[in-house]
Short mmCIF file of C-alpha atoms in Angstrom, two decimals:
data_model
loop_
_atom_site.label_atom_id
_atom_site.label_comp_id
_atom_site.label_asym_id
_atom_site.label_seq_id
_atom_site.Cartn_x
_atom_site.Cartn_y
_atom_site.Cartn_z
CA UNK L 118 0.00 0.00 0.00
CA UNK L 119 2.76 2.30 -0.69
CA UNK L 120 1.50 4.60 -3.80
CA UNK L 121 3.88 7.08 -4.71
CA UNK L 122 6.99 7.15 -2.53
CA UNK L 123 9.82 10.26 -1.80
CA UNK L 124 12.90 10.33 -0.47
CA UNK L 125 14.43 12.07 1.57
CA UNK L 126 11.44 14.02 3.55
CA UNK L 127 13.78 16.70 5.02
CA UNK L 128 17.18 18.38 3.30
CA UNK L 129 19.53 20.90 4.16
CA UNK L 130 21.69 22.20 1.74
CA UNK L 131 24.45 25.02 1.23
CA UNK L 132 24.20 27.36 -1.60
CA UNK L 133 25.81 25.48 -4.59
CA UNK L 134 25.48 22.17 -3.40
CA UNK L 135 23.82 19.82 -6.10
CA UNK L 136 21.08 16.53 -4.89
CA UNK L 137 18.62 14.37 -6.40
CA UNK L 138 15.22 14.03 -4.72
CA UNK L 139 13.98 10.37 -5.73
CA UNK L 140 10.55 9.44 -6.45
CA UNK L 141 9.01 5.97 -6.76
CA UNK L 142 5.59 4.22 -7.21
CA UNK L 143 4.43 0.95 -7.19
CA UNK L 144 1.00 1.06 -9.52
CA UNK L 145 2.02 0.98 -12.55
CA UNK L 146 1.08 3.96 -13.38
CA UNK L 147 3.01 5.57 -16.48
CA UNK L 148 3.14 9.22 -15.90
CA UNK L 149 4.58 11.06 -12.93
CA UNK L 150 5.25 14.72 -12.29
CA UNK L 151 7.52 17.09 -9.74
CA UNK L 152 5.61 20.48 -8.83
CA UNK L 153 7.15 22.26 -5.97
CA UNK L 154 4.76 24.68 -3.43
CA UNK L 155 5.48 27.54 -2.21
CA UNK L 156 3.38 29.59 0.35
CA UNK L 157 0.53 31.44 -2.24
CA UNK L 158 1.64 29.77 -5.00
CA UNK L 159 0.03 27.04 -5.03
CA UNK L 160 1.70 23.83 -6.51
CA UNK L 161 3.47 24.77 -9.99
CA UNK L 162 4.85 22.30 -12.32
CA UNK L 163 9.03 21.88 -12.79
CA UNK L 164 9.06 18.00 -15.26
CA UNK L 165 6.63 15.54 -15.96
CA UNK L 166 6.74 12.43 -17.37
CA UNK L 167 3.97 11.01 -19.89
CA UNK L 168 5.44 7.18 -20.20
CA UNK L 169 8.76 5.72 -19.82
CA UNK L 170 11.41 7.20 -22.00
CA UNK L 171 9.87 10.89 -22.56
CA UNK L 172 10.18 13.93 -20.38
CA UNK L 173 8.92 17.09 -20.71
CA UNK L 174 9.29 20.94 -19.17
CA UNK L 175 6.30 22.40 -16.92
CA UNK L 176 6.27 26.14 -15.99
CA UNK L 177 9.20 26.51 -14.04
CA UNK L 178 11.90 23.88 -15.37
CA UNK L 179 14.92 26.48 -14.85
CA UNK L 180 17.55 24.72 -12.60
CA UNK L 181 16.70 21.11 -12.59
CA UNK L 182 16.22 18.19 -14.35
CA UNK L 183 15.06 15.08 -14.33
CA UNK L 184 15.40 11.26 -15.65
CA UNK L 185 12.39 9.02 -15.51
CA UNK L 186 15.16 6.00 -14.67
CA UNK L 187 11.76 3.24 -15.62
CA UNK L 188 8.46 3.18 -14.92
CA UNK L 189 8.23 3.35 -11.38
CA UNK L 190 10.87 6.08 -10.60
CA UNK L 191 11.16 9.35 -11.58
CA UNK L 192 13.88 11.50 -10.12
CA UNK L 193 14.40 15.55 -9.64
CA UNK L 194 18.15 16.62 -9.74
CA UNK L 195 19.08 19.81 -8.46
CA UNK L 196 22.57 20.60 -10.03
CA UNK L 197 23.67 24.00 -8.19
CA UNK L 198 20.99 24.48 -5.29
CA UNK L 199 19.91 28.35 -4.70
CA UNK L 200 18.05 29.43 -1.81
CA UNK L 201 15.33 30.37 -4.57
CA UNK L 202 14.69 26.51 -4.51
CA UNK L 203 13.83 26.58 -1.31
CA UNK L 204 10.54 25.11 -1.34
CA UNK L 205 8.46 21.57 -0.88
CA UNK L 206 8.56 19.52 -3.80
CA UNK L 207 5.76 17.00 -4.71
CA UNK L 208 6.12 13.94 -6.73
CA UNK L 209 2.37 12.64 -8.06
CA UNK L 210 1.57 9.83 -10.70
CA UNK L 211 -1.26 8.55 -12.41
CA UNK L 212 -2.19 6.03 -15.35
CA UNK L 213 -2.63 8.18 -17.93
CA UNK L 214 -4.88 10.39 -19.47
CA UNK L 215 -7.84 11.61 -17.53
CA UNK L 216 -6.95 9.99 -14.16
CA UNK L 217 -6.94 11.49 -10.86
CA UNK L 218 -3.05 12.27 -9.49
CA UNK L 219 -1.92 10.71 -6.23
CA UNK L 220 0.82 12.31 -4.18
CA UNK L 221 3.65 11.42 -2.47
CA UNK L 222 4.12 12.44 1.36
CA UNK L 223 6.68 15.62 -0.07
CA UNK L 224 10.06 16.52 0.50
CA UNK L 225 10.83 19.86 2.25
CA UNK L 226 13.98 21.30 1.09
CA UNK L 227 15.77 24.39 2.16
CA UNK L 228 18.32 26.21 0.73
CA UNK L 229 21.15 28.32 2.68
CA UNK E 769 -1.35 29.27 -17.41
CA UNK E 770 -2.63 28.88 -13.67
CA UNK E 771 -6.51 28.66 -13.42
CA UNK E 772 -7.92 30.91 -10.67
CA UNK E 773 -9.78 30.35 -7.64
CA UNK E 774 -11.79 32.77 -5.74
CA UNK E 775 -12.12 33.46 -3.17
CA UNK E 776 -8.68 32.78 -1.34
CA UNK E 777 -9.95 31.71 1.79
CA UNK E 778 -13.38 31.13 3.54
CA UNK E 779 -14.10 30.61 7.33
CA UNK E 780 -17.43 28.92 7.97
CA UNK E 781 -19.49 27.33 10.78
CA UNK E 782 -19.69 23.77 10.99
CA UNK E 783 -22.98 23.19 9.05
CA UNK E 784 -22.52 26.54 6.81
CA UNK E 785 -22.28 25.68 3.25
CA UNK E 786 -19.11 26.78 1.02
CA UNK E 787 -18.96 27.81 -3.27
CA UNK E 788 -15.46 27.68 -4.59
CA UNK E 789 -15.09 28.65 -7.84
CA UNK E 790 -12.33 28.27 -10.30
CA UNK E 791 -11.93 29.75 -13.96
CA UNK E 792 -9.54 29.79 -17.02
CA UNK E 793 -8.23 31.66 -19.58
CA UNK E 794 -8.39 28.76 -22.18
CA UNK E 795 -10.71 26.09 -23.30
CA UNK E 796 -11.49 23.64 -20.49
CA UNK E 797 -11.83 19.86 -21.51
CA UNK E 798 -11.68 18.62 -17.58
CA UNK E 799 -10.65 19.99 -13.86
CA UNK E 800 -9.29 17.85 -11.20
CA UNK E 801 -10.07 18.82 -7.39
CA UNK E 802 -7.96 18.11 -4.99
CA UNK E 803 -7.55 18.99 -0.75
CA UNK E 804 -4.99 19.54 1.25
CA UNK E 805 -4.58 19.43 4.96
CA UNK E 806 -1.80 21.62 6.57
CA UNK E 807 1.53 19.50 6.38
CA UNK E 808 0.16 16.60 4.35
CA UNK E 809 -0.08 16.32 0.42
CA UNK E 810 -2.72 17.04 -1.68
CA UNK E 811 -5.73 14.23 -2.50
CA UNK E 812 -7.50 13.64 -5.14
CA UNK E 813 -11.52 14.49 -4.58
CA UNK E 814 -12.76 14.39 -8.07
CA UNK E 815 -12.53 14.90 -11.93
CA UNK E 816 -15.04 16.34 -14.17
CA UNK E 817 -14.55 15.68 -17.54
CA UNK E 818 -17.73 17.04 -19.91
CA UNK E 819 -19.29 20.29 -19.96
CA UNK E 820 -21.97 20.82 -17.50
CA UNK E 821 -21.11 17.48 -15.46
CA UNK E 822 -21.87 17.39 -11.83
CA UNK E 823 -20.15 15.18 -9.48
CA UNK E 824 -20.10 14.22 -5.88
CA UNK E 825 -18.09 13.05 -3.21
CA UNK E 826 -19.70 12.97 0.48
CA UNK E 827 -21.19 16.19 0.93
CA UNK E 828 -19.22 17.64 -1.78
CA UNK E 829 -19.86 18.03 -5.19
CA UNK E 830 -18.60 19.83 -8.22
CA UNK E 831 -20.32 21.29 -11.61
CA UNK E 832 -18.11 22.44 -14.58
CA UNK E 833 -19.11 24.43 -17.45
CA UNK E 834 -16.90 23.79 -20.35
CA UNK E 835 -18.69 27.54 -22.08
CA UNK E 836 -18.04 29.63 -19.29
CA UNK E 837 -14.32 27.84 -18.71
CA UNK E 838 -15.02 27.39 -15.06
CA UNK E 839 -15.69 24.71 -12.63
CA UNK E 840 -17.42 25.34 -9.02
CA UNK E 841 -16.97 23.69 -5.73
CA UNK E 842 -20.04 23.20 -3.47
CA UNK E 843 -19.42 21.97 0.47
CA UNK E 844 -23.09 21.17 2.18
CA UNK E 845 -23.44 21.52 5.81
CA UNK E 846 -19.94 21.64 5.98
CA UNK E 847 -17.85 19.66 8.81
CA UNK E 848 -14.94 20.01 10.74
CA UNK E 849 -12.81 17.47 8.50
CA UNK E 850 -13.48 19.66 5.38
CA UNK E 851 -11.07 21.97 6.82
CA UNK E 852 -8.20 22.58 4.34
CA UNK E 853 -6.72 24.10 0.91
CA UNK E 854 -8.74 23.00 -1.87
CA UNK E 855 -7.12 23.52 -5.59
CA UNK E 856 -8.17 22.98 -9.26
CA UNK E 857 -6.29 21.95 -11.31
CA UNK E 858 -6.50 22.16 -15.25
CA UNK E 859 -4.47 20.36 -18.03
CA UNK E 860 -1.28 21.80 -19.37
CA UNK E 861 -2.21 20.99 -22.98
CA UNK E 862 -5.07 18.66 -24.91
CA UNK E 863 -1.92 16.52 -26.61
CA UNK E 864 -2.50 12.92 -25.37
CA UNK E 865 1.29 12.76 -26.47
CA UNK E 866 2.26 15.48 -24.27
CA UNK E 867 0.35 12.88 -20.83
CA UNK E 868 -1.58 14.95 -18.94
CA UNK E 869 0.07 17.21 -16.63
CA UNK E 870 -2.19 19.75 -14.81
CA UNK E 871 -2.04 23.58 -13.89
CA UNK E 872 -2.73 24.28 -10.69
CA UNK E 873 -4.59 27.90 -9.26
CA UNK E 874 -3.15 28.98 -6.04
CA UNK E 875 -5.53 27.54 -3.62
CA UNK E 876 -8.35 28.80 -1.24
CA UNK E 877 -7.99 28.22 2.14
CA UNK E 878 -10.71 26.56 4.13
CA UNK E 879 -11.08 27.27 7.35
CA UNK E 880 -14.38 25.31 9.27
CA UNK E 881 -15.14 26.00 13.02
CA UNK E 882 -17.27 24.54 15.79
#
């Protein structure tokens, strides 16, 4: 009863420093997404992922990227960290199409 | 392009009744809604996916008019665990190549007290 699964849940990093936020899930769903939230922002989209092999830019893509490694993980890489990227970053997945998202637990990141 | 919700936050009595509304710039084909309670992540309440199409879940239900580009929220006799952000969320494009990733508006805040 997993669903969608993010590690870590808490990071601390200095200015510079580069990471990878993972994201797994275990129903076979093929597309996944990161959005990060930030207070009054609501959630925007960074990547997403429509199947295995493709990945594609939401609304704010600048300073990451991603590699959907196979279906059931789909990871966030954060090359030079600014304290702009401070934030709470969401990974979701769903079958496809027209089917509601579910949501991993979120990983709260801060920048210093 | 975010949708947007309106208003941005609502306090209500337990048994009060709630309208959220959320509207578009663009041509609507579906909108997710989803809650969130404070620290946890967003969950999925429901999809409406044709013009004019009610739904409901519980006590709350949706309507979405594909003419006007905007989708309401209705909470009935609202409870204590309806407390929350609720969000809409609309897709990024119509390409079934492109999956199906949503924009989200910024959220109204829910607030329901005894």
């Amino acid at each position: 009863n997993a669903g969608v699964t993010q590690t870590p849940k808490f990071q601390v990093l200095k200015t510079g420093q580069s990471m990878t936020l993972q994201c797994a899930q275990d129903m076979n769903h093929n597309s996944m997404y990161w959005y990060r939230q930030d207070p009054g922002m609501g959630l925007r989209l960074i990547y997403y992922s429509a199947s295995e092999g493709t990945t594609d830019k939401g609304e704010v893509p600048n300073g990451y990227n991603v590699s959907r490694l196979n279906k059931r993980e789909f990871s966030l890489r954060l090359e030079s960290a600014a304290p702009s990227q401070t934030s709470v970053y969401f990974c979701a997945s769903n079958p496809t199409g027209v089917y509601g998202y579910t949501f991993g637990s979120g990983t709260r990141l801060t920048v210093v | 392009q975010q949708p947007v919700q309106s208003p941005q936050a609502v306090i209500l009595r337990e048994g009060e009744d709630a309208v959220i509304n959320c509207s578009s710039s663009k041509a609507l084909y579906s909108v997710h809604w989803y809650r969130q309670k404070h620290g946890e992540a967003p969950v999925f309440l429901m999809i409406l996916l044709k013009g004019g199409e009610q739904k409901g879940h519980d006590k709350i239900s949706a309507s979405f008019n594909e003419k006007k580009q905007q989708s309401s929220l209705y909470l009935t006799a609202s409870q204590l665990s309806y407390s929350g952000t609720y969000f809409c969320g609309t897709p990024e494009n119509q390409n079934s190549n492109s999956g199906y990733a949503l924009n989200f508006g910024k959220g109204t805040s829910l607030l329901v007290t005894p």
